[in-house]
């Protein structure tokens, strides 16, 4: 495929962005300025890849000529370099093609992640806690920030539910593939017979919605304040800090009681509600053309069993791409990079095929 005309249009766009960023009133619209800065970064990266691609092509041509030289030693050295240059060109072509794809509007957003214990009773709640800790350690190792929004603990130290926000660079792009049903196979600590049990937990990864994305009208929400209950410490249990928000048009209810401040709990509840409504709206829009999609890797259906964690075999398998790693001990400690990288690569390959087709 001849990328030159497409890259030239991107180069023209880059010049437009450079001029816009230099304008005195560039930050008068903060949301638009942020979007343009992100586009500027993407286009700059594409143009750098294009230069590297052209340089590799020139080097390949030179080495092909040198491989025919009468000097045997020089010809041998040049010929040995050719496969490496061909691989560089193939990789550059793939990266250029990926960067020419229209970006997902959610990729650079922060994420709100909801984990809930599924089938399996106490063991499911313990597994939900393991997943929460796993994502926390992954976030920490990548310089991401976690803010706990709401929790509901079980009696044995597990979690019936936890909702938290992950902030940082390109969070949703990294975490989006975690949505779905996670299944664990292991011998619970409470199992006297040594039998392997199967339990599940569900994960939902939502792009964080901003106020400009969704306007919550006063007459469409009902906010109620009540006494916090359940685990959470004496400070929580003795104040009327719990907040419940009802979105009347959809019937969605969000309750937050983790913090001692009623105002903070209200802000957290509204943030969760906005993100759920944004996901609902985007899911409805996606369904309109879902029949034309060849891949569902990136959609993260909550009802889909996406991954199995088999402790006796030290194995973790992602069923969407049939990819298995035998490093479950490290994986559950937050070493998710290889799995996430494989999911991103497969999803991008499908997007390229859809784009070409």
XYZ file of C-alpha atoms in Angstrom:
357
model
C 0.000 0.000 0.000
C 1.265 3.485 -0.860
C 1.183 5.439 2.403
C 2.745 8.606 0.937
C -0.512 10.477 0.052
C -2.045 9.687 3.449
C 1.110 10.725 5.297
C 1.300 13.963 3.304
C -2.236 14.839 4.422
C -1.165 14.149 8.004
C 1.856 16.406 7.494
C -0.480 19.187 6.360
C -2.625 18.600 9.411
C 0.493 18.738 11.614
C 1.335 22.174 10.249
C -2.228 23.320 10.992
C -1.958 22.024 14.552
C 1.401 23.719 15.067
C -0.120 27.043 13.989
C -3.183 26.567 16.200
C -1.086 25.697 19.270
C 1.004 28.830 18.769
C -2.093 31.064 18.756
C -2.520 33.290 21.879
C -6.091 32.115 22.521
C -5.301 28.399 22.113
C -6.271 27.528 25.716
C -9.495 29.551 25.707
C -11.318 26.250 25.159
C -9.499 23.774 27.459
C -11.320 20.671 26.202
C -10.600 21.439 22.557
C -7.000 22.356 23.402
C -6.477 19.010 25.127
C -7.896 17.110 22.163
C -5.680 19.035 19.734
C -2.573 18.430 21.848
C -3.315 14.699 21.843
C -3.779 14.776 18.068
C -0.533 16.714 17.717
C 1.321 13.995 19.659
C -0.197 11.213 17.527
C 0.584 12.928 14.218
C 4.126 13.790 15.319
C 4.725 10.141 16.188
C 3.388 9.070 12.775
C 5.682 11.488 10.938
C 8.690 10.240 12.940
C 7.781 6.657 12.022
C 7.482 7.679 8.377
C 10.992 9.167 8.427
C 12.358 5.996 10.044
C 10.568 3.922 7.400
C 12.053 5.934 4.520
C 15.509 5.787 6.089
C 15.278 2.000 6.402
C 14.212 1.745 2.758
C 17.269 3.772 1.658
C 19.568 1.643 3.823
C 18.046 -1.540 2.374
C 18.643 -0.362 -1.177
C 22.248 0.544 -0.347
C 22.898 -2.837 1.268
C 21.370 -4.669 -1.685
C 23.854 -2.857 -3.929
C 26.778 -3.534 -1.598
C 25.844 -7.227 -1.452
C 26.796 -7.385 -5.133
C 30.207 -5.727 -4.583
C 33.407 -7.522 -5.636
C 34.758 -7.199 -2.094
C 33.578 -10.536 -0.615
C 33.841 -9.448 3.022
C 31.915 -6.210 2.426
C 29.280 -8.070 0.378
C 28.828 -10.628 3.137
C 28.374 -7.935 5.799
C 25.840 -6.097 3.641
C 23.891 -9.285 2.875
C 23.756 -10.169 6.579
C 22.149 -6.796 7.323
C 19.372 -7.156 4.724
C 16.995 -9.415 6.768
C 17.183 -7.000 9.736
C 16.375 -4.033 7.521
C 13.461 -5.897 5.909
C 12.081 -6.644 9.367
C 12.467 -2.968 10.363
C 10.531 -1.948 7.256
C 7.729 -4.449 7.932
C 7.403 -3.262 11.539
C 7.465 0.396 10.448
C 4.738 -0.303 7.876
C 2.595 -1.910 10.576
C 3.079 1.023 12.956
C 2.322 3.569 10.217
C -0.843 1.720 9.286
C -1.952 1.589 12.917
C -1.312 5.306 13.380
C -3.305 6.117 10.263
C -6.361 4.461 11.819
C -8.937 6.829 13.321
C -8.212 6.947 17.094
C -10.699 5.711 19.653
C -12.048 8.778 21.441
C -11.802 6.985 24.806
C -8.198 5.818 24.614
C -6.625 8.671 26.553
C -9.301 8.843 29.246
C -8.890 7.750 32.848
C -10.881 4.649 33.799
C -13.404 3.694 36.452
C -13.142 -0.026 37.205
C -15.830 -2.062 38.941
C -15.047 -5.540 40.308
C -17.803 -7.757 41.716
C -17.690 -11.231 43.186
C -19.587 -13.727 41.032
C -20.362 -17.393 41.596
C -18.413 -19.142 44.322
C -19.415 -17.501 47.600
C -16.552 -16.519 49.909
C -13.943 -17.772 47.444
C -15.383 -15.495 44.720
C -15.063 -12.517 47.090
C -11.448 -13.471 47.861
C -10.750 -13.690 44.113
C -12.311 -10.253 43.583
C -9.901 -8.918 46.232
C -7.004 -10.614 44.407
C -7.999 -8.888 41.159
C -8.211 -5.521 42.901
C -4.731 -6.011 44.350
C -3.444 -7.200 40.940
C -4.654 -4.043 39.186
C -3.308 -1.911 42.024
C 0.180 -3.361 41.641
C 0.031 -3.012 37.861
C -0.968 0.645 38.260
C 1.806 1.277 40.775
C 4.466 -0.241 38.494
C 3.332 2.040 35.626
C 3.117 5.269 37.584
C -0.684 5.302 37.562
C -2.807 6.592 40.427
C -5.643 4.656 42.067
C -8.503 6.277 43.966
C -10.934 3.990 45.748
C -14.534 5.097 45.257
C -16.647 2.417 46.903
C -16.104 -0.969 48.571
C -18.171 -3.711 50.131
C -16.076 -6.220 52.076
C -16.897 -9.855 52.864
C -16.447 -11.508 56.264
C -13.282 -13.453 55.305
C -11.373 -10.463 53.991
C -12.609 -10.601 50.426
C -14.577 -8.043 48.445
C -18.170 -8.390 47.349
C -17.690 -5.221 45.303
C -15.058 -2.552 44.754
C -15.169 0.497 42.488
C -12.044 2.550 41.893
C -10.612 5.132 39.520
C -7.281 4.737 37.725
C -5.648 7.964 36.491
C -2.614 8.523 34.302
C -1.383 8.492 30.726
C -3.578 6.433 28.384
C -5.220 4.447 31.187
C -8.306 3.304 29.289
C -6.130 2.228 26.348
C -4.268 -0.105 28.713
C -7.153 -1.353 30.863
C -10.081 -1.617 28.445
C -9.501 -5.302 27.639
C -10.068 -6.370 31.266
C -13.869 -6.068 31.039
C -15.681 -9.385 31.321
C -15.943 -12.491 33.516
C -12.722 -13.714 35.121
C -12.661 -17.348 36.290
C -10.337 -18.816 38.909
C -9.562 -22.500 39.499
C -7.721 -23.257 42.748
C -7.916 -24.937 46.145
C -9.450 -22.447 48.589
C -7.740 -21.936 51.948
C -10.949 -23.157 53.632
C -11.004 -26.428 51.635
C -10.010 -29.323 53.919
C -10.187 -32.011 51.219
C -7.794 -30.268 48.824
C -10.398 -30.066 46.061
C -10.121 -27.505 43.277
C -12.983 -25.005 43.199
C -14.088 -22.775 40.346
C -15.233 -19.234 41.111
C -15.782 -16.071 39.116
C -15.633 -12.310 39.386
C -16.836 -9.712 36.897
C -14.807 -6.683 35.860
C -16.194 -3.611 34.101
C -13.784 -0.960 32.805
C -15.541 2.321 32.013
C -13.983 5.384 30.365
C -14.299 8.222 32.838
C -16.935 10.686 31.697
C -16.461 14.405 32.125
C -19.236 16.874 32.839
C -19.031 18.111 29.256
C -19.750 14.572 27.999
C -22.985 14.174 29.888
C -25.186 16.802 31.440
C -26.972 15.465 34.497
C -30.093 17.617 34.718
C -31.337 18.401 38.190
C -34.852 17.148 37.451
C -33.486 13.784 36.210
C -31.577 12.793 39.344
C -32.666 12.179 42.913
C -30.012 12.397 45.630
C -30.662 10.849 49.048
C -28.465 11.015 52.134
C -28.538 8.264 54.730
C -26.492 6.658 57.502
C -23.530 4.631 56.266
C -23.585 0.956 57.193
C -21.457 -2.149 57.047
C -17.663 -2.434 57.301
C -15.735 0.783 56.987
C -14.583 1.899 60.413
C -16.204 3.812 63.246
C -15.844 7.188 61.548
C -17.982 6.070 58.638
C -20.529 4.214 60.728
C -21.338 7.159 62.987
C -22.052 9.812 60.340
C -24.855 10.409 57.868
C -22.351 10.458 55.014
C -23.720 7.808 52.640
C -25.099 9.187 49.386
C -27.408 7.439 46.932
C -28.037 8.878 43.475
C -30.915 7.718 41.282
C -30.940 8.549 37.562
C -34.675 8.679 36.928
C -34.736 8.168 33.108
C -32.687 4.934 33.255
C -33.350 3.757 36.799
C -29.589 3.542 37.483
C -28.681 3.781 41.171
C -25.226 4.553 42.566
C -24.443 4.483 46.281
C -21.231 5.758 47.895
C -20.429 5.564 51.589
C -16.672 4.990 51.849
C -15.703 8.557 52.699
C -16.599 10.539 55.792
C -17.532 13.584 53.726
C -21.049 13.673 52.349
C -19.907 16.052 49.581
C -17.035 13.748 48.562
C -19.372 10.768 48.445
C -21.783 12.762 46.298
C -18.974 13.695 43.859
C -17.832 10.073 43.650
C -21.381 8.811 43.053
C -21.959 11.340 40.282
C -18.616 10.429 38.645
C -19.575 6.729 38.636
C -23.043 7.537 37.299
C -21.649 9.666 34.450
C -19.248 6.917 33.422
C -21.978 4.273 33.454
C -24.257 6.481 31.369
C -21.439 7.248 28.915
C -20.718 3.530 28.540
C -24.419 2.835 28.016
C -24.676 5.500 25.321
C -21.539 4.333 23.528
C -22.642 0.677 23.729
C -25.990 1.548 22.159
C -24.212 3.430 19.367
C -21.816 0.513 18.820
C -24.704 -1.945 18.489
C -25.962 -0.032 15.457
C -22.988 -1.230 13.431
C -21.877 -4.261 15.472
C -22.920 -6.639 12.681
C -20.181 -5.162 10.509
C -17.445 -5.674 13.082
C -15.139 -8.656 12.669
C -13.656 -8.430 16.153
C -15.131 -8.036 19.617
C -11.817 -8.053 21.485
C -12.079 -4.456 22.545
C -15.737 -4.395 23.552
C -15.414 -6.200 26.876
C -18.909 -7.619 27.227
C -19.616 -8.045 30.940
C -21.276 -11.427 30.373
C -18.390 -12.921 28.423
C -15.928 -15.303 30.131
C -12.671 -13.759 29.024
C -9.952 -15.320 31.178
C -9.140 -18.327 33.351
C -6.632 -18.276 36.210
C -5.614 -21.904 36.898
C -3.400 -22.002 39.997
C -2.522 -25.751 40.024
C -1.066 -25.366 36.507
C 0.377 -21.846 37.107
C -1.561 -20.910 33.962
C -3.545 -17.884 32.812
C -5.478 -18.131 29.536
C -7.299 -15.391 27.680
C -10.110 -17.095 25.758
C -10.760 -14.235 23.320
C -7.407 -14.678 21.612
C -6.553 -18.208 22.851
C -3.356 -16.924 24.435
C -1.798 -18.699 27.439
C 0.959 -17.707 29.839
C 2.532 -20.015 32.415
C 3.493 -17.305 34.862
C 0.315 -16.962 36.932
C 2.261 -16.254 40.110
C 3.805 -13.139 38.533
C 0.616 -12.257 36.647
C -1.540 -12.096 39.769
C 1.115 -9.807 41.272
C 0.470 -7.259 38.519
C 2.776 -8.386 35.698
C 0.129 -7.860 32.982
C 2.267 -6.261 30.267
C 2.644 -9.281 27.976
C -1.066 -10.125 28.091
C -2.187 -6.534 27.546
C 0.333 -6.121 24.732
C -0.969 -9.253 22.989
C -4.584 -8.092 23.312
C -3.724 -4.648 21.960
C -1.838 -6.150 19.013
C -4.674 -8.531 18.090
C -7.266 -5.787 18.376
C -5.205 -3.452 16.187
C -4.733 -6.188 13.583
C -8.507 -6.606 13.396
C -8.985 -2.845 13.111
C -6.487 -2.728 10.252
C -8.272 -5.584 8.459
C -11.628 -3.868 8.926
C -10.130 -0.594 7.669
C -8.697 -2.287 4.583
C -11.900 -4.256 3.945
